[in-house]
Coordinates of C-alpha atoms in Angstrom, one line a residue:
L1 CA 6.7 207.1 -191.4
A2 CA 5.4 210.5 -190.4
G3 CA 2.2 208.9 -189.0
S4 CA 4.2 206.4 -186.8
S5 CA 6.4 209.3 -185.7
F6 CA 3.3 211.1 -184.4
A7 CA 2.1 208.0 -182.7
Y8 CA 5.4 207.5 -180.8
E9 CA 5.5 211.2 -179.9
R10 CA 1.9 211.0 -178.5
V11 CA 3.0 208.4 -176.0
G12 CA 6.2 210.2 -175.0
L13 CA 8.7 208.0 -176.9
I14 CA 10.6 210.9 -178.5
W15 CA 13.7 209.0 -179.8
A16 CA 11.5 206.5 -181.7
A17 CA 9.5 209.5 -183.0
R18 CA 12.8 211.2 -184.0
N19 CA 14.1 208.2 -185.9
K20 CA 10.9 207.7 -187.8
I21 CA 10.5 211.3 -188.9
L22 CA 14.2 211.4 -189.8
A23 CA 13.6 208.4 -192.1
A24 CA 10.7 210.4 -193.7
V25 CA 13.1 213.3 -194.2
E26 CA 15.7 211.0 -195.7
R27 CA 13.2 209.4 -198.2
S28 CA 11.8 212.8 -199.3
L29 CA 15.2 214.2 -199.9
A30 CA 16.3 211.1 -201.8
V31 CA 14.4 212.4 -204.8
F32 CA 16.8 215.4 -204.9
L33 CA 19.8 213.0 -204.9
E34 CA 18.3 211.0 -207.7
N35 CA 17.1 213.8 -210.1
G36 CA 18.0 217.1 -208.5
E37 CA 14.4 218.0 -207.6
I38 CA 13.2 219.1 -204.2
I39 CA 9.6 217.9 -203.8
P40 CA 7.1 219.9 -201.8
L41 CA 6.6 216.9 -199.5
A42 CA 10.2 217.4 -198.2
L43 CA 9.4 220.5 -196.0
R44 CA 6.7 219.1 -193.8
P45 CA 8.8 216.2 -192.2
L46 CA 11.7 218.7 -191.7
Q47 CA 9.4 221.0 -189.8
R48 CA 8.3 218.0 -187.7
L49 CA 11.9 217.1 -187.1
V50 CA 12.6 220.6 -185.7
W51 CA 9.8 220.1 -183.2
I52 CA 11.1 216.7 -182.1
E53 CA 14.7 218.1 -181.7
L54 CA 13.2 221.0 -179.7
Q55 CA 11.8 218.4 -177.3
L56 CA 15.1 216.6 -177.0
G57 CA 16.8 220.0 -176.5
R58 CA 20.0 219.4 -178.6
I59 CA 20.8 222.9 -179.6
P60 CA 23.2 222.2 -182.5
H61 CA 20.8 219.6 -184.0
I62 CA 17.9 222.0 -183.7
L63 CA 19.9 224.6 -185.7
N64 CA 20.9 221.9 -188.3
V65 CA 17.4 221.0 -189.0
M66 CA 16.1 224.6 -189.0
A67 CA 18.9 225.6 -191.5
L68 CA 18.1 222.7 -193.8
A69 CA 14.4 223.5 -193.6
G70 CA 15.2 227.0 -194.6
V71 CA 17.1 225.9 -197.7
V72 CA 14.3 223.6 -198.7
A73 CA 11.7 226.3 -198.2
Q74 CA 13.7 228.7 -200.3
H75 CA 14.1 226.3 -203.2
L76 CA 10.4 225.4 -203.2
K77 CA 9.3 228.9 -204.0
L78 CA 6.3 228.7 -201.7
S79 CA 3.0 230.5 -202.3
E80 CA 2.5 233.7 -200.4
E81 CA 0.1 231.9 -198.0
R82 CA 2.3 228.9 -197.5
Q83 CA 5.4 231.1 -197.0
A84 CA 3.5 233.1 -194.3
D85 CA 2.5 229.8 -192.6
Y86 CA 6.1 228.6 -192.7
E87 CA 7.5 231.8 -191.3
E88 CA 5.0 231.8 -188.5
E89 CA 6.0 228.2 -187.6
V90 CA 9.6 229.2 -187.6
M91 CA 8.9 232.0 -185.1
M92 CA 7.1 229.5 -182.8
Q93 CA 10.1 227.2 -183.0
E94 CA 12.5 230.0 -182.3
A95 CA 10.4 230.9 -179.2
V96 CA 10.8 227.4 -177.9
L97 CA 14.5 227.5 -178.7
G98 CA 14.6 230.6 -176.6
I99 CA 13.2 228.8 -173.6
H100 CA 16.1 226.4 -173.9
L101 CA 18.6 229.2 -174.0
L102 CA 17.1 230.7 -170.8
N103 CA 17.3 227.2 -169.2
I104 CA 21.1 226.9 -169.7
P105 CA 22.5 226.0 -166.3
F106 CA 24.4 228.9 -164.7
E107 CA 27.7 227.1 -164.4
I108 CA 28.0 226.3 -168.2
L109 CA 26.8 229.7 -169.5
P110 CA 30.5 230.7 -170.2
T111 CA 30.6 228.1 -173.0
V112 CA 28.0 230.0 -175.0
S113 CA 29.7 233.4 -174.8
C114 CA 30.5 233.4 -178.5
F115 CA 27.1 232.0 -179.6
P116 CA 24.9 235.2 -179.9
D117 CA 26.4 236.2 -183.2
A118 CA 25.9 232.7 -184.7
L119 CA 22.2 233.1 -183.8
E120 CA 22.0 236.4 -185.5
R121 CA 23.7 235.0 -188.6
L122 CA 20.9 232.4 -188.8
G123 CA 18.3 235.2 -188.5
L124 CA 17.3 234.0 -185.0
T125 CA 17.3 237.5 -183.4
N126 CA 14.8 236.8 -180.7
A127 CA 16.8 233.7 -179.6
R128 CA 19.9 235.9 -179.6
L129 CA 18.1 238.4 -177.3
L130 CA 17.2 235.7 -174.8
L131 CA 20.8 234.4 -174.7
L132 CA 22.2 237.9 -174.1
F133 CA 19.9 238.2 -171.2
A134 CA 20.9 234.9 -169.8
L135 CA 24.5 236.0 -170.0
G136 CA 23.8 239.2 -168.1
Q137 CA 24.4 241.4 -171.1
E138 CA 21.7 243.9 -170.3
T139 CA 23.8 246.8 -171.5
A140 CA 24.0 245.3 -174.9
I141 CA 20.2 244.7 -174.9
Y142 CA 19.6 248.4 -174.3
D143 CA 22.4 249.5 -176.7
E144 CA 21.0 247.4 -179.5
Q145 CA 17.5 248.8 -178.8
Y146 CA 15.8 245.5 -178.0
F147 CA 14.2 247.5 -175.2
Q148 CA 13.8 251.2 -174.7
A149 CA 16.3 253.0 -172.5
D150 CA 13.6 254.0 -170.0
D151 CA 12.4 250.3 -169.6
S152 CA 13.3 249.2 -166.1
K153 CA 15.4 246.1 -165.3
E154 CA 12.3 244.8 -163.5
K155 CA 10.4 245.0 -166.8
L156 CA 13.2 243.0 -168.5
Q157 CA 13.1 240.4 -165.7
A158 CA 9.3 240.0 -165.9
F159 CA 9.4 239.7 -169.7
F160 CA 12.0 236.9 -169.7
E161 CA 10.3 235.1 -166.8
Q162 CA 7.1 235.1 -168.8
W163 CA 8.9 233.8 -171.8
Q164 CA 10.5 231.0 -169.8
D165 CA 7.1 230.0 -168.4
Q166 CA 5.3 229.5 -171.7
P167 CA 3.3 226.3 -171.8
A168 CA 5.8 224.7 -174.3
A169 CA 8.3 224.6 -171.4
K170 CA 6.6 221.5 -170.0
D171 CA 7.2 219.5 -173.2
I172 CA 10.9 220.0 -173.5
T173 CA 13.9 218.7 -171.6
P174 CA 14.7 220.8 -168.5
S175 CA 18.3 221.5 -169.5
P176 CA 19.4 221.8 -173.1
V177 CA 22.1 219.6 -174.6
L178 CA 24.8 222.0 -175.9
V179 CA 27.2 219.4 -177.2
V180 CA 30.3 221.1 -175.6
G181 CA 33.2 219.4 -173.9
E182 CA 34.0 215.7 -174.1
T183 CA 30.6 214.1 -173.5
S184 CA 26.9 214.8 -173.4
L185 CA 23.9 213.1 -171.6
L186 CA 21.1 211.8 -173.7
R187 CA 18.0 210.5 -171.9
S188 CA 14.9 208.3 -172.5
T189 CA 12.0 207.4 -170.2
I190 CA 10.3 204.0 -170.9
L191 CA 7.4 203.1 -168.6
G192 CA 8.8 205.5 -166.1
S193 CA 12.3 204.0 -166.0
E194 CA 15.0 206.4 -167.1
V195 CA 17.8 205.4 -169.4
V196 CA 20.8 207.8 -169.5
L197 CA 23.5 207.6 -172.0
V198 CA 26.9 209.3 -171.5
T199 CA 28.2 209.6 -175.0
P200 CA 31.3 211.1 -176.5
N201 CA 30.6 214.3 -178.5
N202 CA 31.2 212.9 -182.0
P203 CA 28.7 212.0 -184.7
T204 CA 29.4 208.3 -184.7
S205 CA 28.7 207.8 -181.0
F206 CA 25.6 210.0 -181.2
G207 CA 24.3 207.9 -184.2
I208 CA 24.8 204.7 -182.3
V209 CA 23.0 206.1 -179.3
E210 CA 20.2 207.4 -181.4
S211 CA 19.8 204.0 -183.0
L212 CA 19.7 202.2 -179.7
L213 CA 17.3 204.6 -177.9
G214 CA 15.0 204.7 -180.9
A215 CA 15.0 200.9 -181.3
L216 CA 14.5 200.3 -177.6
E217 CA 11.5 202.7 -177.4
A218 CA 9.9 201.3 -180.6
F219 CA 10.3 197.7 -179.3
L220 CA 8.5 198.5 -176.1
A221 CA 6.0 200.9 -177.5
T222 CA 3.0 198.6 -177.2
S223 CA 3.9 197.1 -173.8
D224 CA 2.6 198.4 -170.4
E225 CA 2.6 197.5 -166.8
D226 CA 0.4 194.5 -167.5
D227 CA 3.2 192.9 -169.4
L228 CA 6.3 194.0 -167.5
L229 CA 7.2 195.9 -164.4
P230 CA 10.1 198.4 -164.4
H231 CA 12.2 198.1 -161.2
R232 CA 15.1 200.5 -161.9
E233 CA 14.8 204.2 -161.5
R234 CA 17.7 204.8 -163.8
T235 CA 20.2 202.8 -165.9
T236 CA 23.3 204.7 -167.0
I237 CA 25.1 203.5 -170.2
V238 CA 28.6 204.9 -170.7
V239 CA 29.6 204.9 -174.4
S240 CA 33.2 205.1 -175.5
T241 CA 35.3 204.4 -178.6
S242 CA 38.2 202.0 -179.0
D243 CA 40.6 201.1 -181.8
Q244 CA 40.6 197.5 -180.4
V245 CA 36.9 197.0 -181.3
V246 CA 36.0 196.1 -184.8
G247 CA 32.7 195.4 -186.5
V248 CA 29.8 196.0 -184.1
P249 CA 29.9 197.6 -180.7
E250 CA 30.5 195.6 -177.5
I251 CA 28.2 195.9 -174.5
R252 CA 29.4 195.1 -170.9
F253 CA 27.4 194.7 -167.7
F254 CA 28.6 194.8 -164.1
E255 CA 27.6 192.3 -161.6
D256 CA 28.1 194.6 -158.6
D257 CA 26.2 197.5 -160.1
G258 CA 23.1 196.7 -162.2
T259 CA 22.5 200.4 -162.9
R260 CA 25.7 200.8 -164.9
V261 CA 26.4 199.5 -168.4
E262 CA 29.2 200.2 -170.9
I263 CA 29.1 200.2 -174.7
V264 CA 32.4 200.4 -176.6
H265 CA 32.3 200.9 -180.4
P266 CA 34.8 201.3 -183.2
A267 CA 36.0 204.8 -183.7
D268 CA 34.5 204.9 -187.2
M269 CA 31.5 202.9 -188.2
C270 CA 30.2 202.8 -191.8
F271 CA 28.1 200.2 -193.4
S272 CA 29.8 199.7 -196.8
A273 CA 28.2 196.3 -197.3
A274 CA 24.8 194.8 -196.6
E275 CA 26.4 192.4 -194.1
D276 CA 27.7 195.3 -192.0
F277 CA 24.2 196.7 -191.6
H278 CA 22.7 193.2 -190.8
N279 CA 25.4 192.7 -188.2
F280 CA 24.5 196.0 -186.6
R281 CA 20.8 195.1 -186.6
D282 CA 21.6 191.8 -184.9
W283 CA 23.7 193.7 -182.2
L284 CA 20.8 196.1 -181.7
Q285 CA 18.4 193.2 -181.2
E286 CA 20.6 191.4 -178.7
T287 CA 21.3 194.6 -176.8
I288 CA 17.5 195.4 -176.5
V289 CA 16.9 191.9 -175.0
A290 CA 19.9 192.3 -172.6
L291 CA 18.8 195.7 -171.4
L292 CA 15.1 195.0 -170.9
S293 CA 15.9 191.9 -168.9
R294 CA 17.8 194.0 -166.5
I295 CA 15.4 197.0 -166.3
F296 CA 12.1 195.1 -166.3
M297 CA 10.5 192.2 -164.6
I298 CA 8.5 190.3 -167.2
R299 CA 5.3 188.9 -165.8
D300 CA 4.9 186.0 -168.3
V301 CA 7.9 185.8 -170.6
Q302 CA 6.5 183.3 -173.1
S303 CA 3.1 185.0 -173.6
W304 CA 4.7 188.4 -173.8
M305 CA 7.3 187.4 -176.3
D306 CA 4.6 185.6 -178.4
K307 CA 2.6 188.8 -178.4
I308 CA 5.3 191.4 -178.9
A309 CA 7.8 189.6 -181.1
G310 CA 5.2 187.4 -182.8
K311 CA 1.8 189.1 -183.4
E312 CA 3.1 192.7 -183.2
R313 CA 6.4 192.1 -184.9
A314 CA 8.2 194.4 -182.5
F315 CA 11.7 193.5 -183.6
S316 CA 10.8 194.4 -187.2
R317 CA 9.2 197.6 -185.9
A318 CA 12.2 198.5 -183.9
L319 CA 15.0 197.5 -186.3
M320 CA 13.6 198.3 -189.7
L321 CA 14.8 201.9 -189.4
G322 CA 17.3 201.4 -186.5
D323 CA 20.3 202.7 -188.4
A324 CA 20.1 206.4 -187.4
L325 CA 23.8 206.6 -188.1
T326 CA 23.3 206.2 -191.8
L327 CA 20.1 208.3 -191.9
D328 CA 22.0 211.2 -190.2
R329 CA 24.7 211.0 -192.8
N330 CA 22.3 210.8 -195.7
V331 CA 20.4 213.9 -194.5
F332 CA 23.1 216.1 -193.0
G333 CA 26.2 214.9 -194.8
D334 CA 29.4 213.3 -193.4
K335 CA 30.5 216.5 -191.7
P336 CA 27.4 218.1 -190.1
K337 CA 27.6 221.1 -187.8
F338 CA 27.4 218.7 -184.9
S339 CA 28.6 220.7 -181.9
L340 CA 28.1 224.2 -180.7
A341 CA 31.6 225.1 -181.7
D342 CA 30.8 224.2 -185.3
W343 CA 28.3 227.1 -185.5
I344 CA 30.8 229.7 -184.2
E345 CA 33.1 231.6 -186.6
S346 CA 36.5 233.1 -185.6
E347 CA 35.4 236.7 -185.9
D348 CA 32.3 236.2 -183.7
K349 CA 32.2 238.6 -180.7
V350 CA 32.7 237.3 -177.2
Y351 CA 29.8 238.3 -174.9
D352 CA 31.2 237.7 -171.4
H353 CA 29.1 236.0 -168.7
L354 CA 28.4 238.9 -166.4
R355 CA 26.2 237.3 -163.8
D356 CA 27.4 236.1 -160.4
R357 CA 24.2 234.1 -159.8
P358 CA 21.5 232.5 -161.9
W359 CA 19.3 235.1 -163.5
R360 CA 16.2 233.5 -161.9
I361 CA 16.3 231.8 -158.5
S362 CA 12.9 230.2 -158.6
K363 CA 10.5 229.4 -161.4
A364 CA 6.7 229.5 -161.6
A365 CA 6.8 225.7 -162.0
D366 CA 8.2 225.5 -158.5
A367 CA 5.0 227.1 -157.2
T368 CA 2.9 224.4 -158.7
M369 CA 4.9 221.8 -156.9
S370 CA 5.1 223.6 -153.6
G371 CA 1.7 222.3 -152.5
M372 CA 2.8 218.8 -153.0
G373 CA 5.0 218.7 -149.9
Q374 CA 2.1 217.4 -147.8
P375 CA 2.0 213.6 -147.4
P376 CA -0.3 212.0 -150.0
K377 CA -3.6 210.8 -148.6
P378 CA -4.8 207.4 -149.8
G379 CA -8.2 207.4 -151.3
S380 CA -11.1 205.1 -150.5
G381 CA -12.6 202.5 -152.9
P382 CA -11.2 201.4 -156.2
P383 CA -9.2 204.0 -158.1
P384 CA -11.0 206.1 -160.8
A385 CA -11.0 204.4 -164.2
D386 CA -9.3 207.4 -165.9
L387 CA -6.4 207.2 -163.4
I388 CA -5.5 203.6 -164.3
D389 CA -6.3 203.8 -168.0
K390 CA -2.8 203.1 -169.3
S391 CA -3.7 204.0 -172.9
R392 CA -3.9 207.6 -171.8
L393 CA -0.5 207.7 -170.1
K394 CA 2.7 208.8 -171.7
H395 CA 5.8 207.0 -170.8
T396 CA 7.1 210.3 -169.5
E397 CA 4.1 210.6 -167.1
R398 CA 5.2 207.5 -165.2
Q399 CA 8.1 207.3 -162.8
V400 CA 9.9 204.5 -161.0
L401 CA 10.8 205.1 -157.4
S402 CA 13.2 202.5 -156.3
P403 CA 16.2 202.7 -154.0
I404 CA 16.2 198.9 -154.3
D405 CA 18.6 197.2 -156.8
V406 CA 16.4 194.1 -157.2
T407 CA 19.2 192.0 -158.7
L408 CA 21.6 192.7 -155.8
W409 CA 18.9 192.2 -153.1
D410 CA 18.0 188.8 -154.7
R411 CA 21.6 187.8 -154.5
A412 CA 22.2 189.3 -151.0
K413 CA 19.1 187.6 -149.5
W414 CA 17.7 189.7 -146.6
C415 CA 17.3 187.1 -143.9
G416 CA 16.8 189.1 -140.7
T417 CA 16.7 192.4 -138.9
L418 CA 18.8 193.1 -135.8
F419 CA 19.0 195.8 -133.2
A420 CA 22.0 196.9 -131.2
E421 CA 23.0 199.6 -128.8
A422 CA 26.2 201.3 -127.6
E423 CA 26.3 203.5 -124.6
G424 CA 26.0 207.2 -125.4
S425 CA 25.1 206.6 -129.0
P426 CA 21.9 206.2 -131.1
P427 CA 20.8 202.6 -131.6
I428 CA 21.5 200.4 -134.6
L429 CA 19.0 198.9 -137.0
G430 CA 20.9 196.2 -138.9
I431 CA 19.9 194.8 -142.2
M432 CA 21.2 191.2 -142.1
F433 CA 22.1 189.5 -145.4
E434 CA 23.1 186.0 -146.1
D435 CA 25.7 187.3 -148.5
G436 CA 27.4 190.1 -146.5
K437 CA 29.6 191.2 -149.4
I438 CA 26.7 191.9 -151.7
G439 CA 25.0 193.6 -148.7
Q440 CA 28.0 195.9 -148.5
T441 CA 27.7 196.7 -152.2
I442 CA 24.1 197.7 -151.5
F443 CA 25.1 200.0 -148.7
K444 CA 27.9 201.5 -150.7
A445 CA 25.5 202.4 -153.5
W446 CA 23.2 204.0 -150.9
Q447 CA 26.1 206.1 -149.4
E448 CA 26.9 207.3 -152.9
R449 CA 23.3 208.3 -153.5
F450 CA 22.2 209.6 -150.1
G451 CA 25.5 210.3 -148.3
N452 CA 26.2 209.0 -144.8
A453 CA 23.2 210.9 -143.5
D454 CA 20.0 210.6 -145.5
A455 CA 19.0 214.1 -144.5
A456 CA 16.1 214.3 -146.9
N457 CA 14.7 211.0 -145.8
D458 CA 14.6 209.7 -149.4
L459 CA 15.1 206.2 -148.1
R460 CA 12.0 205.2 -146.1
V461 CA 12.2 202.7 -143.3
A462 CA 9.0 201.5 -141.7
I463 CA 8.2 199.0 -138.9
I464 CA 4.7 197.5 -139.1
T465 CA 3.6 196.1 -135.7
G466 CA 0.7 194.1 -134.6
I467 CA 0.5 191.9 -137.7
S468 CA -0.7 188.8 -135.8
K469 CA -3.2 188.3 -133.0
R470 CA -1.7 184.9 -132.3
N471 CA 1.8 186.2 -132.0
S472 CA 1.7 189.8 -130.8
A473 CA 5.5 190.2 -131.0
H474 CA 5.6 189.6 -134.8
Y475 CA 6.3 192.6 -137.0
A476 CA 7.5 193.5 -140.5
V477 CA 10.3 195.8 -141.6
M478 CA 9.9 197.6 -144.9
I479 CA 12.5 199.5 -146.8
G480 CA 11.7 201.5 -150.0
P481 CA 11.3 205.0 -151.5
N482 CA 9.7 207.9 -149.7
I483 CA 6.8 208.8 -152.0
N484 CA 6.4 212.1 -150.2
R485 CA 9.6 213.2 -151.9
A486 CA 8.1 212.7 -155.4
K487 CA 7.2 216.3 -156.3
D488 CA 7.2 216.3 -160.1
S489 CA 3.7 217.7 -161.0
L490 CA 3.9 216.2 -164.5
I491 CA 4.1 212.6 -163.2
K492 CA 0.7 210.8 -162.9
T493 CA 1.6 207.3 -161.8
F494 CA 4.5 205.8 -159.8
V495 CA 5.9 202.3 -159.6
T496 CA 7.5 201.8 -156.2
V497 CA 9.9 199.0 -155.3
S498 CA 10.4 198.0 -151.7
R499 CA 11.7 195.1 -149.7
I500 CA 10.0 193.5 -146.7
N501 CA 11.4 191.3 -143.9
R502 CA 8.9 189.6 -141.6
M503 CA 10.3 189.0 -138.1
E504 CA 8.8 186.4 -135.8
P505 CA 10.4 186.7 -132.3
T506 CA 8.8 185.2 -129.2
S507 CA 9.1 188.5 -127.3
S508 CA 9.0 192.2 -128.2
V509 CA 11.8 193.0 -125.8
N510 CA 14.4 193.8 -128.4
L511 CA 12.1 195.9 -130.6
D512 CA 10.8 197.8 -127.6
R513 CA 14.3 198.5 -126.4
F514 CA 15.3 199.8 -129.8
L515 CA 12.3 202.0 -130.2
A516 CA 12.8 203.5 -126.7
A517 CA 16.4 204.3 -127.7
Y518 CA 15.3 205.7 -131.0
R519 CA 12.9 208.1 -129.3
R520 CA 15.4 209.1 -126.7
Y521 CA 18.1 210.0 -129.3
G522 CA 15.8 211.1 -132.1
G523 CA 17.6 208.9 -134.7
Y524 CA 19.4 205.7 -135.4
F525 CA 22.1 204.1 -137.6
L526 CA 21.0 201.9 -140.5
M527 CA 23.8 199.3 -141.0
S528 CA 24.7 196.3 -143.1
A529 CA 25.3 193.0 -141.3
Q530 CA 26.4 189.5 -142.3
A531 CA 24.3 186.6 -141.0
G532 CA 26.3 184.4 -138.7
S533 CA 27.3 180.9 -140.0
D534 CA 25.8 177.8 -138.4
G535 CA 23.6 179.9 -136.1
G536 CA 26.5 182.1 -134.9
S537 CA 26.2 185.8 -134.1
P538 CA 25.9 188.2 -137.0
I539 CA 28.7 190.6 -137.9
I540 CA 27.8 194.2 -138.2
N541 CA 29.8 196.4 -140.7
F542 CA 30.2 199.6 -138.7
Q543 CA 31.9 201.4 -141.7
L544 CA 28.8 201.2 -143.9
Y545 CA 25.9 203.0 -142.5
L546 CA 23.3 205.7 -143.0
T547 CA 22.4 208.1 -140.2
K548 CA 18.6 208.2 -140.1
R549 CA 16.2 210.4 -138.2
Q550 CA 12.9 209.3 -139.6
L551 CA 11.4 205.9 -138.8
D552 CA 7.8 205.2 -139.5
I553 CA 6.2 203.0 -136.9
R554 CA 2.7 201.8 -137.7
P555 CA 0.2 199.4 -136.3
A556 CA -1.1 197.1 -139.0
W557 CA -4.7 197.9 -138.3
Q558 CA -4.2 201.5 -139.6
I559 CA -3.2 200.3 -143.1
G560 CA -6.0 200.9 -145.6
E561 CA -6.9 199.5 -149.0
N562 CA -4.9 202.1 -151.0
D563 CA -2.0 202.5 -148.5
P564 CA 1.4 201.7 -150.0
D565 CA 2.3 199.9 -146.8
M566 CA -0.3 197.3 -147.7
M567 CA 2.4 195.4 -149.4
A568 CA 3.8 194.5 -146.0
L569 CA 0.6 192.4 -145.3
K570 CA -0.2 188.8 -146.3
D571 CA -3.6 187.4 -147.2
D572 CA -3.6 185.2 -144.1
D573 CA -2.7 187.9 -141.6
D574 CA -5.0 188.5 -138.6
P575 CA -3.8 191.9 -137.2
I576 CA -4.3 193.1 -133.7
I577 CA -7.2 195.5 -133.6
P578 CA -7.9 197.7 -130.5
P579 CA -11.3 197.0 -128.9
H580 CA -12.6 200.5 -129.5
V581 CA -12.0 200.3 -133.3
L582 CA -15.1 198.8 -134.9
D583 CA -14.2 199.2 -138.6
P584 CA -10.4 199.2 -139.0
P585 CA -9.0 200.2 -142.4
V586 CA -7.0 197.0 -142.5
N587 CA -10.2 195.0 -143.2
K588 CA -10.6 196.5 -146.6
A589 CA -6.9 196.2 -147.3
L590 CA -6.9 192.4 -146.5
E591 CA -10.0 191.9 -148.6
R592 CA -8.3 193.5 -151.5
I593 CA -5.2 191.4 -150.9
R594 CA -7.2 188.2 -150.7
V595 CA -9.1 189.0 -153.9
G596 CA -5.8 189.5 -155.7
A597 CA -4.4 186.2 -154.4
L598 CA -7.5 184.3 -155.6
R599 CA -7.2 186.0 -159.0
R600 CA -3.6 185.0 -159.3
K601 CA -4.3 181.4 -158.4
S602 CA -7.1 181.2 -161.0

């Protein structure tokens, strides 16, 4: 169990790692329940569980495991050397906990104003110091002699900045989960696609979410982009409880929003009989299949299922220890200190939040990303082997960039691109759909995400001209993510999802008029349109639009072999090449496209 937990952690599947090491803890502590003996083996998996929870950033859960590990260490009567090793590891864990406390978002700092005394009660004095600083309690820091009276505030600032920038910071979640209020957000990244669960702050909901995330990660642990292609940046699952639901949870999907899912479960779930547990496992299996079919495109369903569910026994791997709900109860009891409030006692002092702005405006990590603002430059030749070696990539080192909801676009059917003008106004670039209502749904989602004005140019629109010597007016319109906006320095590979519409007019008059108006006004409106029935005129929806300033206009001959716009080309294209260009980049791009087409046919 511990070995498989290490393996999952190594590839960035932290929930699967968490469930496996939790099962190891549960098995090692089962000896105590049977004969009252705490075996030496019990401490090691508990220490590993602390590190896993530190990566997940759930503050109450971190304290739960640290406290339990402390009890086990005390009962084991460790040797002097082993005790020193244990205390040193606890200090390192407390240091990482302190980074979390420094990372608490400014707007929710008031929720931890009673928390410093709880940390002191647990012997976590360094963590308490960090929280006091985050709250702006610098006077208390001096009064309690954490620093000398003549130490300047600049020295304090530099000290805590250095602490926050420790290398461990890159391995933990950017914002800690405090478990305060009504709900919390728990996240997983699988092959670069993020799954976010909005869960009520109660142990039952958390246990169901832990079971689902751990099982989903374990099931897909041996799959990569050769098997399936993630096409959603993010899937949000909203969890709730209901007295109307009995037995296993219910999962609900929404046809008009493929990024949103709901799970409703009974208010109290306990597996008093073996049948209850088997029913929950069956629900987990069905839910895994339903989710992955919406998040990923499977290249060859039959061969993939034969491999993963057959030879690799992925369902057994995922579901064998999928009941995190019971594991949590066996390890921490029926009433664990689950939320931040559970660690606070009535006599604990209130340390007011004294800051009127975040204690640190910019972090050193920002500096490492600041140089990434320049447009990426495509390389030449095949990519380096180490860059595409998927065995070396963590799931968290991948990212999906997709403003395209593939399911909705498939239903809407992009069938044409139109241009329109109104006097005294920027021109209109219309995306014409066969199903106008689904097209409107697509644009509504864009408005929610980007606003009416895509000021940051997160949605990239490109027009590729000169794609055919025989038909010089033909062009392609491409809509997708702006990879220049991807600035996470920890991400090594991206999956981008775009849509392309090939237009084949007999004349370039309409395109030329639109481009002239675009240059005159310095912008355009991107709008949804309904294709006309029986060849009639299309209907533009003027209420649904994005104001755009950026439009990439590129001649096809400039697209090279590693250029993302290569996807707008076809293997039988014969682009227009200026007479003075002897070795256009597009030649290598087309060669690569044709080799790929032959490989797929074979």
